[in-house]
Coordinates of C-alpha atoms in Angstrom, one line a residue:
Chain A
M22 CA 6.9 -0.9 5.2
A23 CA 9.0 -1.3 8.3
D24 CA 12.1 0.7 7.8
T25 CA 11.9 0.8 11.6
L26 CA 11.4 -2.8 12.3
V27 CA 13.2 -2.6 15.6
A28 CA 13.0 -1.5 19.1
E29 CA 16.0 -0.7 21.3
P30 CA 19.1 -2.8 20.8
A31 CA 20.0 -5.8 22.9
T32 CA 21.3 -4.9 26.3
T33 CA 24.2 -7.3 26.4
A34 CA 27.5 -6.0 27.8
P35 CA 29.7 -4.3 25.1
A36 CA 32.5 -6.5 23.9
R37 CA 35.7 -5.6 25.6
R38 CA 38.5 -4.4 23.4
G39 CA 41.6 -6.5 23.9
R40 CA 45.0 -5.0 24.5
L41 CA 46.0 -5.6 20.9
G42 CA 42.6 -4.5 19.6
P43 CA 42.3 -2.4 16.5
S44 CA 43.3 1.3 16.7
P45 CA 40.5 3.9 16.6
W46 CA 41.3 4.8 13.0
H47 CA 41.2 1.2 12.0
A48 CA 37.7 0.9 13.5
L49 CA 36.6 4.1 11.8
A50 CA 37.8 2.7 8.4
Y51 CA 35.2 -0.1 8.8
V52 CA 32.4 2.4 9.4
A53 CA 33.5 4.9 6.8
P54 CA 32.0 3.4 3.6
A55 CA 28.6 2.9 5.2
L56 CA 28.8 6.4 6.7
V57 CA 29.7 8.1 3.4
V58 CA 26.8 6.5 1.5
Y59 CA 24.4 7.1 4.4
A60 CA 25.4 10.7 4.9
T61 CA 25.3 11.5 1.2
F62 CA 21.9 10.0 0.5
V63 CA 20.0 10.3 3.7
L64 CA 21.5 12.9 6.1
Y65 CA 22.4 15.5 3.6
P66 CA 19.0 15.3 1.8
L67 CA 17.4 15.6 5.2
G68 CA 19.2 18.8 5.9
R69 CA 18.5 20.0 2.4
A70 CA 14.8 19.3 3.0
V71 CA 14.8 21.6 6.0
H72 CA 16.6 24.2 3.9
L73 CA 14.2 23.9 1.0
S74 CA 11.2 24.1 3.3
L75 CA 12.1 27.8 4.0
F76 CA 11.7 28.8 0.4
E77 CA 9.0 29.2 -2.2
W78 CA 10.4 27.4 -5.2
D79 CA 8.9 25.8 -8.4
G80 CA 11.9 23.6 -9.0
L81 CA 13.0 25.7 -12.0
T82 CA 13.3 29.4 -11.5
L83 CA 14.8 31.4 -8.6
A84 CA 13.6 30.5 -5.1
T85 CA 12.2 33.1 -2.7
F86 CA 13.0 32.9 1.0
V87 CA 9.7 32.7 2.9
G88 CA 11.0 31.7 6.4
L89 CA 8.5 29.6 8.2
G90 CA 5.8 30.5 5.7
N91 CA 5.5 27.0 4.4
Y92 CA 5.0 25.7 7.9
V93 CA 2.3 28.3 8.6
E94 CA 0.7 26.9 5.4
V95 CA 0.8 23.3 6.9
L96 CA -1.2 24.6 9.8
T97 CA -3.6 26.8 7.9
D98 CA -4.1 25.4 4.4
A99 CA -7.4 23.5 4.3
D100 CA -6.1 20.8 1.9
L101 CA -3.1 20.1 4.1
R102 CA -5.0 20.1 7.3
A103 CA -7.5 17.7 5.7
A104 CA -4.6 15.5 4.6
F105 CA -3.2 15.3 8.2
G106 CA -6.7 14.7 9.4
H107 CA -7.1 11.7 7.1
T108 CA -4.0 10.3 8.7
L109 CA -5.8 10.1 12.0
V110 CA -8.5 8.0 10.4
L111 CA -5.9 5.8 8.8
I112 CA -4.2 5.3 12.2
V113 CA -7.4 3.8 13.5
F114 CA -7.4 1.3 10.6
F115 CA -3.7 0.7 10.3
A116 CA -2.7 0.6 14.0
L117 CA -5.6 0.5 16.5
L118 CA -7.8 -2.1 14.7
P119 CA -4.9 -4.5 13.9
T120 CA -3.6 -4.2 17.4
A121 CA -7.0 -5.0 18.9
I122 CA -7.6 -7.9 16.5
G123 CA -4.0 -9.0 16.9
L124 CA -4.2 -9.1 20.6
V125 CA -7.2 -11.4 20.6
L126 CA -5.9 -13.6 17.9
A127 CA -2.4 -13.9 19.4
A128 CA -3.8 -14.6 22.9
L129 CA -6.1 -17.4 21.6
L130 CA -3.6 -18.9 19.2
T131 CA -0.6 -19.0 21.6
R132 CA -2.5 -20.4 24.5
A133 CA -4.5 -23.0 22.5
R134 CA -1.6 -24.9 21.1
L135 CA -3.5 -25.6 17.9
R136 CA -2.4 -27.7 15.0
G137 CA -1.7 -25.9 11.8
L138 CA -0.2 -22.9 13.6
P139 CA 2.8 -22.6 11.2
F140 CA 0.4 -22.5 8.3
F141 CA -1.5 -19.7 10.0
R142 CA 1.6 -17.7 10.8
T143 CA 2.7 -17.9 7.1
V144 CA -0.6 -16.9 5.8
V145 CA -1.3 -13.9 8.1
F146 CA 2.1 -12.4 7.4
L147 CA 1.8 -12.9 3.7
P148 CA 0.1 -9.4 3.1
Q149 CA 3.2 -7.8 4.5
V150 CA 5.4 -9.4 1.9
V151 CA 3.3 -8.5 -1.2
A152 CA 4.3 -5.1 -2.8
M153 CA 1.9 -2.3 -1.9
V154 CA 1.3 -1.7 -5.6
V155 CA 0.1 -5.3 -6.0
V156 CA -2.0 -4.9 -2.9
G157 CA -3.6 -1.8 -4.4
V158 CA -4.3 -3.5 -7.7
A159 CA -5.8 -6.5 -5.9
W160 CA -8.1 -4.4 -3.7
R161 CA -9.2 -2.2 -6.5
Q162 CA -10.6 -5.3 -8.1
L163 CA -12.3 -6.3 -4.8
Y164 CA -13.8 -2.8 -4.4
A165 CA -15.0 -2.4 -8.0
P166 CA -18.8 -2.1 -8.6
D167 CA -18.8 -5.7 -9.9
G168 CA -16.1 -6.8 -7.4
S169 CA -16.3 -9.5 -4.8
V170 CA -16.9 -7.1 -1.9
N171 CA -20.2 -6.2 -3.5
D172 CA -20.8 -9.8 -4.4
L173 CA -20.4 -10.8 -0.8
L174 CA -22.7 -8.0 0.4
S175 CA -25.5 -9.1 -1.9
L176 CA -24.9 -12.7 -0.8
V177 CA -25.8 -11.8 2.8
G178 CA -28.7 -9.7 1.7
L179 CA -27.0 -6.3 1.9
G180 CA -27.0 -5.7 -1.9
G181 CA -28.5 -2.3 -1.2
V182 CA -25.3 -0.9 0.3
A183 CA -23.2 -2.0 -2.7
R184 CA -21.3 0.8 -4.4
A185 CA -18.0 1.7 -6.0
W186 CA -16.3 1.9 -2.7
L187 CA -13.1 3.8 -3.7
G188 CA -15.1 6.4 -5.6
D189 CA -17.5 7.1 -2.8
P190 CA -16.8 10.4 -1.0
T191 CA -17.9 9.0 2.4
F192 CA -16.5 5.5 2.1
A193 CA -13.3 5.9 0.1
L194 CA -11.1 6.7 3.2
P195 CA -12.4 3.8 5.4
A196 CA -12.1 1.6 2.3
V197 CA -8.4 2.4 2.0
G198 CA -8.2 2.0 5.8
V199 CA -9.5 -1.6 5.6
I200 CA -6.7 -2.4 3.2
G201 CA -4.3 -1.2 5.9
T202 CA -6.0 -3.4 8.4
W203 CA -5.6 -6.3 6.1
V204 CA -1.9 -5.6 5.6
Q205 CA -1.0 -4.9 9.3
T206 CA -3.0 -7.4 11.2
G207 CA -0.6 -10.2 10.5
L208 CA 2.5 -8.3 11.6
V209 CA 0.9 -7.3 14.9
T210 CA -0.4 -10.8 15.5
L211 CA 3.0 -12.3 14.9
L212 CA 4.8 -9.8 17.2
L213 CA 2.3 -10.4 20.0
M214 CA 2.5 -14.1 19.6
A215 CA 6.2 -14.0 20.1
G216 CA 5.6 -11.9 23.3
I217 CA 2.9 -14.2 24.6
S218 CA 4.9 -17.4 24.0
R219 CA 7.5 -16.0 26.4
I220 CA 5.1 -15.8 29.3
P221 CA 5.8 -18.7 31.7
D222 CA 3.1 -21.4 31.8
Q223 CA 3.0 -21.4 35.6
L224 CA 1.4 -17.9 35.6
Y225 CA -1.5 -19.2 33.6
E226 CA -1.8 -22.4 35.7
A227 CA -1.9 -20.3 38.9
A228 CA -4.6 -18.1 37.4
R229 CA -6.6 -21.2 36.4
L230 CA -6.3 -22.6 39.9
D231 CA -7.6 -19.3 41.2
G232 CA -10.6 -19.8 39.0
A233 CA -9.8 -17.1 36.4
G234 CA -11.5 -17.6 33.0
P235 CA -10.0 -16.8 29.7
V236 CA -11.1 -13.2 29.8
R237 CA -9.6 -12.5 33.3
E238 CA -6.5 -14.4 32.3
F239 CA -6.1 -12.1 29.3
F240 CA -6.4 -8.8 31.3
A241 CA -4.5 -10.0 34.3
I242 CA -1.6 -11.8 32.7
T243 CA -1.4 -11.6 28.9
L244 CA -1.9 -7.9 28.4
P245 CA 0.6 -6.6 31.0
S246 CA 3.3 -9.0 29.8
V247 CA 3.3 -7.8 26.2
R248 CA 3.9 -4.1 26.8
A249 CA 7.1 -4.1 24.9
E250 CA 5.7 -5.9 21.9
L251 CA 2.6 -3.7 21.9
A252 CA 4.9 -0.7 21.8
V253 CA 6.8 -2.0 18.8
A254 CA 3.6 -3.0 17.0
L255 CA 2.1 0.4 17.6
T256 CA 5.2 2.3 16.5
L257 CA 5.5 0.3 13.2
T258 CA 1.8 0.5 12.3
V259 CA 1.3 4.2 13.2
I260 CA 4.4 5.0 11.1
A261 CA 3.0 2.8 8.3
A262 CA -0.3 4.8 8.5
L263 CA 1.7 8.0 8.2
K264 CA 3.6 6.8 5.1
T265 CA 0.8 5.4 2.9
F266 CA 2.0 6.8 -0.3
D267 CA 2.0 3.9 -2.8
L268 CA -1.4 2.6 -1.6
I269 CA -3.1 6.0 -2.1
Y270 CA -1.3 6.5 -5.4
I271 CA -2.6 3.2 -6.8
T272 CA -6.1 3.0 -5.4
T273 CA -7.5 6.5 -5.3
G274 CA -4.9 9.1 -6.3
G275 CA -6.1 11.1 -3.3
G276 CA -9.6 11.3 -4.5
P277 CA -12.5 11.5 -4.9
G278 CA -11.9 15.2 -4.5
N279 CA -9.2 15.2 -1.8
R280 CA -11.0 12.8 0.4
T281 CA -8.2 10.3 0.7
S282 CA -5.2 12.6 0.3
V283 CA -2.5 12.1 3.0
P284 CA 0.7 14.0 3.8
S285 CA 3.0 11.7 2.0
Y286 CA 0.8 12.0 -1.1
E287 CA 0.8 15.8 -0.7
V288 CA 4.6 15.7 -0.7
Y289 CA 4.7 14.0 -4.0
N290 CA 1.9 16.0 -5.5
R291 CA 3.3 19.3 -4.5
A292 CA 6.9 18.7 -5.4
F293 CA 6.5 16.8 -8.7
R294 CA 3.1 17.8 -10.1
L295 CA 2.2 21.3 -8.8
G296 CA 5.7 22.7 -8.6
E297 CA 5.5 23.7 -5.0
V298 CA 8.8 22.3 -3.8
G299 CA 9.2 24.3 -0.7
S300 CA 5.7 23.5 0.5
A301 CA 6.3 19.8 -0.3
A302 CA 9.6 19.9 1.8
A303 CA 7.8 21.5 4.7
V304 CA 5.1 18.8 4.7
G305 CA 7.9 16.2 4.5
V306 CA 9.8 17.7 7.4
T307 CA 6.6 17.9 9.5
L308 CA 6.0 14.2 8.8
T309 CA 9.5 13.4 9.9
V310 CA 9.1 15.4 13.1
I311 CA 5.8 13.6 13.8
I312 CA 7.4 10.2 13.3
F313 CA 10.3 11.2 15.4
V314 CA 8.1 12.3 18.3
I315 CA 6.0 9.1 18.1
N316 CA 9.2 7.0 18.3
L317 CA 10.4 8.9 21.3
A318 CA 7.1 8.8 23.1
V319 CA 6.7 5.0 22.6
A320 CA 10.3 4.4 23.7
W321 CA 9.7 6.6 26.7
I322 CA 6.5 4.7 27.7
G323 CA 8.2 1.4 27.0
E324 CA 11.0 2.2 29.4
R325 CA 8.8 3.5 32.2
R326 CA 7.4 0.2 33.4
Chain B
M17 CA -6.6 -28.0 29.8
I18 CA -8.7 -26.3 27.2
S19 CA -12.4 -27.0 26.8
R20 CA -13.8 -28.3 23.6
T21 CA -15.9 -25.2 23.0
E22 CA -12.9 -23.0 23.5
R23 CA -11.0 -25.1 21.0
S24 CA -13.6 -25.0 18.3
A25 CA -14.0 -21.2 18.8
N26 CA -10.2 -20.9 18.3
Y27 CA -10.3 -22.8 15.1
A28 CA -13.3 -20.8 13.9
I29 CA -11.4 -17.5 14.5
L30 CA -8.2 -18.9 13.0
L31 CA -10.1 -19.9 9.9
L32 CA -11.9 -16.6 9.6
F33 CA -8.7 -14.7 9.6
A34 CA -6.9 -17.0 7.2
V35 CA -9.8 -16.4 4.8
F36 CA -9.5 -12.6 5.3
A37 CA -5.8 -12.7 4.7
L38 CA -6.0 -15.0 1.7
W39 CA -9.1 -13.6 0.0
P40 CA -7.5 -10.7 -2.0
I41 CA -4.5 -12.9 -2.8
L42 CA -6.7 -15.7 -4.1
T43 CA -8.9 -13.2 -6.0
I44 CA -5.9 -11.9 -7.9
L45 CA -4.6 -15.4 -8.6
A46 CA -8.0 -16.6 -9.8
G47 CA -8.3 -13.4 -11.9
A48 CA -4.9 -14.1 -13.4
L49 CA -5.8 -17.7 -14.3
G50 CA -9.3 -16.8 -15.6
P51 CA -10.4 -16.5 -19.2
D52 CA -8.5 -13.7 -21.0
D53 CA -10.0 -10.3 -21.6
A54 CA -11.1 -11.1 -25.2
G55 CA -13.1 -14.1 -23.9
G56 CA -10.5 -16.8 -24.9
P57 CA -9.6 -19.6 -22.5
G58 CA -6.7 -17.7 -20.9
G59 CA -5.3 -19.6 -18.0
L60 CA -1.5 -19.9 -17.8
A61 CA -1.2 -18.2 -21.2
N62 CA -2.2 -15.0 -19.5
F63 CA 1.2 -14.7 -17.9
P64 CA 3.3 -14.5 -21.1
A65 CA 0.6 -12.3 -22.6
A66 CA 0.8 -9.8 -19.6
W67 CA 4.6 -10.1 -19.7
A68 CA 4.7 -9.0 -23.3
E69 CA 1.9 -6.5 -23.2
G70 CA 3.3 -4.7 -20.1
R71 CA 6.9 -5.1 -21.4
F72 CA 7.9 -6.6 -18.0
G73 CA 11.1 -8.1 -19.5
G74 CA 12.8 -4.8 -19.1
S75 CA 11.3 -3.7 -15.8
M76 CA 11.9 -7.1 -14.1
L77 CA 15.5 -6.9 -15.3
T78 CA 15.9 -3.4 -13.8
S79 CA 14.3 -4.6 -10.5
V80 CA 16.7 -7.6 -10.4
A81 CA 19.7 -5.4 -11.0
V82 CA 18.6 -2.7 -8.5
S83 CA 17.7 -5.3 -5.8
G84 CA 20.9 -7.3 -6.3
F85 CA 23.1 -4.2 -6.1
V86 CA 21.3 -2.9 -3.0
V87 CA 21.3 -6.2 -1.2
V88 CA 25.0 -6.9 -1.9
V89 CA 26.4 -3.4 -1.3
A90 CA 24.3 -2.5 1.6
G91 CA 24.9 -6.0 3.1
V92 CA 28.7 -5.7 3.0
L93 CA 28.7 -2.1 4.2
S94 CA 26.3 -3.0 7.1
I95 CA 28.4 -6.0 8.1
M96 CA 31.5 -3.9 8.2
A97 CA 30.0 -1.0 10.1
G98 CA 28.1 -3.3 12.5
Y99 CA 31.3 -5.2 13.2
A100 CA 33.1 -2.0 14.1
F101 CA 30.3 -0.7 16.3
G102 CA 29.8 -4.1 17.9
T103 CA 33.3 -5.1 18.7
M104 CA 35.6 -2.1 18.5
R105 CA 36.0 1.3 20.0
V106 CA 34.8 3.6 17.1
P107 CA 35.8 7.2 17.7
G108 CA 32.7 9.3 18.1
A109 CA 30.5 6.2 18.3
A110 CA 28.2 7.9 20.9
V111 CA 27.2 10.4 18.1
L112 CA 27.7 8.2 15.0
F113 CA 25.6 5.3 16.0
P114 CA 22.5 7.3 17.0
L115 CA 22.9 9.1 13.7
F116 CA 22.5 5.7 11.9
L117 CA 19.5 5.0 14.2
L118 CA 17.9 8.3 13.0
G119 CA 17.9 6.7 9.5
L120 CA 15.4 4.2 10.7
M121 CA 12.9 7.0 11.2
V122 CA 13.5 9.2 8.3
P123 CA 10.6 8.7 5.8
T124 CA 11.5 8.4 2.1
E125 CA 9.0 11.2 1.4
V126 CA 11.2 13.8 3.0
I127 CA 14.5 12.9 1.4
V128 CA 13.2 12.2 -2.1
V129 CA 12.3 15.8 -2.8
P130 CA 15.9 17.3 -2.3
L131 CA 17.4 14.1 -3.7
Y132 CA 15.6 14.6 -7.0
F133 CA 16.6 18.2 -7.4
D134 CA 20.2 17.7 -6.3
L135 CA 20.7 14.6 -8.3
R136 CA 19.2 16.3 -11.3
T137 CA 22.0 19.0 -11.0
F138 CA 24.6 16.2 -11.3
G139 CA 22.7 14.4 -14.1
L140 CA 22.0 11.4 -11.9
T141 CA 18.2 11.4 -12.1
N142 CA 17.0 8.8 -14.6
T143 CA 20.1 6.6 -14.0
F144 CA 20.6 3.3 -12.2
W145 CA 22.6 5.1 -9.5
G146 CA 19.8 7.6 -8.8
I147 CA 17.5 4.6 -8.0
A148 CA 19.9 2.3 -6.3
L149 CA 22.2 4.5 -4.1
P150 CA 19.4 6.2 -2.0
Q151 CA 18.1 2.7 -1.2
V152 CA 21.6 1.4 -0.3
A153 CA 21.8 4.3 2.2
Q154 CA 18.4 3.5 3.7
S155 CA 19.2 -0.2 4.0
V156 CA 22.6 0.6 5.5
A157 CA 20.9 2.4 8.4
F158 CA 18.9 -0.7 9.2
G159 CA 21.6 -3.1 8.4
T160 CA 24.2 -1.5 10.6
F161 CA 21.8 -1.5 13.5
W162 CA 20.9 -5.1 12.9
M163 CA 24.4 -6.4 12.5
R164 CA 25.7 -4.5 15.5
A165 CA 23.3 -6.4 17.6
Y166 CA 24.6 -9.7 16.2
F167 CA 28.3 -8.8 16.6
R168 CA 27.7 -7.6 20.2
S169 CA 26.2 -11.0 21.0
R170 CA 29.5 -12.8 20.0
P171 CA 31.7 -13.8 22.9
P172 CA 34.8 -11.5 23.1
S173 CA 36.9 -14.7 23.6
L174 CA 36.2 -15.7 20.1
I175 CA 37.9 -12.5 18.8
E176 CA 40.7 -12.8 21.3
A177 CA 41.4 -16.4 20.1
G178 CA 41.5 -15.2 16.5
R179 CA 43.9 -12.5 17.4
L180 CA 46.2 -14.8 19.3
D181 CA 46.3 -16.9 16.1
G182 CA 47.6 -13.9 14.3
A183 CA 44.5 -13.2 12.3
G184 CA 43.9 -9.5 11.4
S185 CA 40.5 -7.9 12.0
W186 CA 39.4 -8.5 8.4
R187 CA 40.0 -12.2 8.6
I188 CA 38.4 -12.4 12.0
L189 CA 35.3 -10.8 10.6
W190 CA 34.9 -13.0 7.5
Q191 CA 36.3 -16.3 8.7
I192 CA 35.3 -16.4 12.4
L193 CA 32.3 -14.1 13.0
V194 CA 30.4 -14.1 9.7
P195 CA 29.9 -17.9 9.1
P196 CA 27.9 -18.6 12.3
G197 CA 26.0 -15.3 11.7
R198 CA 24.2 -16.7 8.7
P199 CA 20.7 -16.6 10.3
A200 CA 21.1 -12.9 11.2
I201 CA 22.5 -12.1 7.8
V202 CA 19.8 -14.1 5.9
T203 CA 17.1 -12.1 7.8
M204 CA 18.8 -8.8 6.8
V205 CA 19.1 -9.9 3.2
V206 CA 15.5 -11.0 2.9
L207 CA 14.2 -7.8 4.5
T208 CA 16.5 -5.6 2.3
F209 CA 15.5 -7.5 -0.8
M210 CA 11.8 -7.2 0.1
W211 CA 11.9 -3.5 0.7
T212 CA 14.0 -2.8 -2.4
W213 CA 11.9 -4.9 -4.7
N214 CA 8.7 -3.4 -3.4
E215 CA 9.9 0.2 -3.2
F216 CA 7.8 2.5 -5.3
L217 CA 8.4 6.2 -4.5
I218 CA 12.1 6.4 -5.3
P219 CA 11.9 4.7 -8.7
L220 CA 8.7 6.7 -9.5
V221 CA 10.5 10.0 -8.9
M222 CA 13.9 9.0 -10.2
A223 CA 13.0 7.0 -13.3
T224 CA 11.3 9.2 -15.8
D225 CA 12.5 6.9 -18.7
E226 CA 10.5 3.8 -19.4
S227 CA 13.7 1.8 -19.8
L228 CA 14.5 2.3 -16.1
R229 CA 11.2 1.4 -14.6
T230 CA 11.2 -1.2 -11.9
A231 CA 8.6 -3.9 -11.8
P232 CA 6.2 -2.2 -9.3
L233 CA 6.4 0.9 -11.4
G234 CA 5.7 -1.1 -14.5
L235 CA 2.6 -2.5 -12.9
A236 CA 1.4 1.0 -11.9
F237 CA 1.7 2.2 -15.5
F238 CA 0.1 -1.0 -16.7
Q239 CA -2.9 -0.4 -14.5
G240 CA -3.1 3.2 -15.9
Q241 CA -3.1 2.0 -19.5
Y242 CA -5.3 -1.1 -19.3
T243 CA -8.2 -0.1 -17.2
S244 CA -10.5 -2.6 -18.9
G245 CA -8.1 -5.6 -19.0
L246 CA -8.6 -7.1 -15.6
T247 CA -7.2 -10.5 -16.4
L248 CA -3.9 -9.3 -17.8
L249 CA -3.6 -6.8 -14.9
A250 CA -4.1 -9.6 -12.4
A251 CA -1.5 -11.7 -14.2
A252 CA 0.9 -8.7 -14.2
A253 CA 0.3 -8.2 -10.4
V254 CA 1.2 -11.9 -9.8
I255 CA 4.4 -11.6 -11.9
V256 CA 5.5 -8.5 -9.9
A257 CA 4.7 -10.0 -6.5
A258 CA 6.1 -13.4 -7.2
P259 CA 9.8 -13.0 -6.6
V260 CA 9.4 -11.7 -3.0
V261 CA 6.6 -14.1 -2.2
V262 CA 8.6 -17.1 -3.4
V263 CA 11.6 -16.0 -1.3
Y264 CA 9.4 -15.5 1.7
L265 CA 7.6 -18.9 1.3
F266 CA 11.0 -20.7 1.1
L267 CA 12.6 -18.9 4.0
Q268 CA 9.6 -18.0 6.1
R269 CA 10.3 -20.1 9.2
H270 CA 13.8 -18.9 9.4
F271 CA 12.8 -15.4 8.5
I272 CA 9.9 -15.0 10.9
R273 CA 12.0 -16.3 13.7
G274 CA 14.9 -13.9 12.9
M275 CA 12.6 -11.0 12.6
L276 CA 10.8 -11.6 15.9
E277 CA 14.1 -12.1 17.8
G278 CA 15.3 -8.8 16.3
A279 CA 12.1 -6.9 17.0
V280 CA 11.9 -7.1 20.7
R281 CA 14.8 -8.0 23.0
E282 CA 14.5 -7.9 26.7

């Protein structure tokens, strides 16, 4: 999940270094162990991925230099384009839907001062804690032909639409998406609750005196006050949508056909099953660039208020 | 201040979402405690059965070893690096620190491909190190960032006082700054533990040997092999999820607060 569970760092003044403070080399010695591990196992592989992406290589025999050929493939290959397209659908379910639901939930819950709030916070965040593999196993049972999703549907008289949800070409992708909504809603709600609870009460009292109802209150006060939290929530959830590897692996394996294949799944599939290492690296680099751009864009929007 | 209708509406919505959040979790729990796949009474006996059938003894042990190693090593390295970035003048910090931040954005998908082929060259795939070290590196990127924010919030006078008493930077770190930083450190440890325990792609690629499979990987293979045995599969899923869920339930108040404070600072 959230490898990027953080916005910009605190803007407190940097600690002053005393006259007798440690020397520069001394300071570097504290950073060195972390830096060595990090450079060896993240930075160097990242550079190598860019390098590999310029070759056609099956992982065994000699590699052929193809320049930007693999990137051209990302743009033109129908399967890859479909995979990136599926991500857009997943973003709706992983990011937009949880944000919309989370906004309403957080606004209601924070303002209402209900009892049982700690219980609710614990419960809605629980899906974030459970391993994606377990989430996948659980939802596969819910979505099975004799699973409880279909039971629920026949209970409310919609037995006619019952089906094997994850095996259905039309519904498999949205079905995976709903799992994302389930996982992410709690995180978004929690983030937004923290933001809303920081809004001074006087603002709401003033609004009520002016005769504003809950809806006006929400658009005039709540929404503008949580821009920073919204930015963090959207960054985290959009990136989660882009990195749905384990969920796809467990629930659908990219199928039926390639209806639920996503870029992160294509990276794995190409590198370790099809022996198209260069192409896999190019998909991975493209994914990284997209994540990087989203982070920059959100940070830029967040700072422009 | 709030009308009765608004209040009951709030409760209704709260209840609806609690049900939505708990439904899959309760389904899998109920499945795990149901009659076993042969029609026997099952219940709690499903857990030892799933444990034996899926050979979770080995994979749970691997997960404990990998998670323990990553949490401890990444934790210590992050505290040291965060300390330097937060309280000292690190040469090249203007470049080095953003470089660590970059690590928060790099997806596992992009580094796992070259890692596999390069570590294979050195005979490190299919070893404990091939699974653990990449995760230490990823956790260090987050941990350094997280701990730097904590160390920057410490008053400089605290460090000055330590220095005047003749304490070296190492003693100042562990005896003066770390003890009151327990909340920040616990949050970092819980997050690192959760991410490492739940990580799937790195062990999937690195551990080709069954003896090195982590618990989530064990569950994935269990699902592949026992498509008809829903009860044991559910029990296995509960076993794999349990350690993180238990840690979360015990520390959740503390953990949620720490996470939210770290997520957005204004």
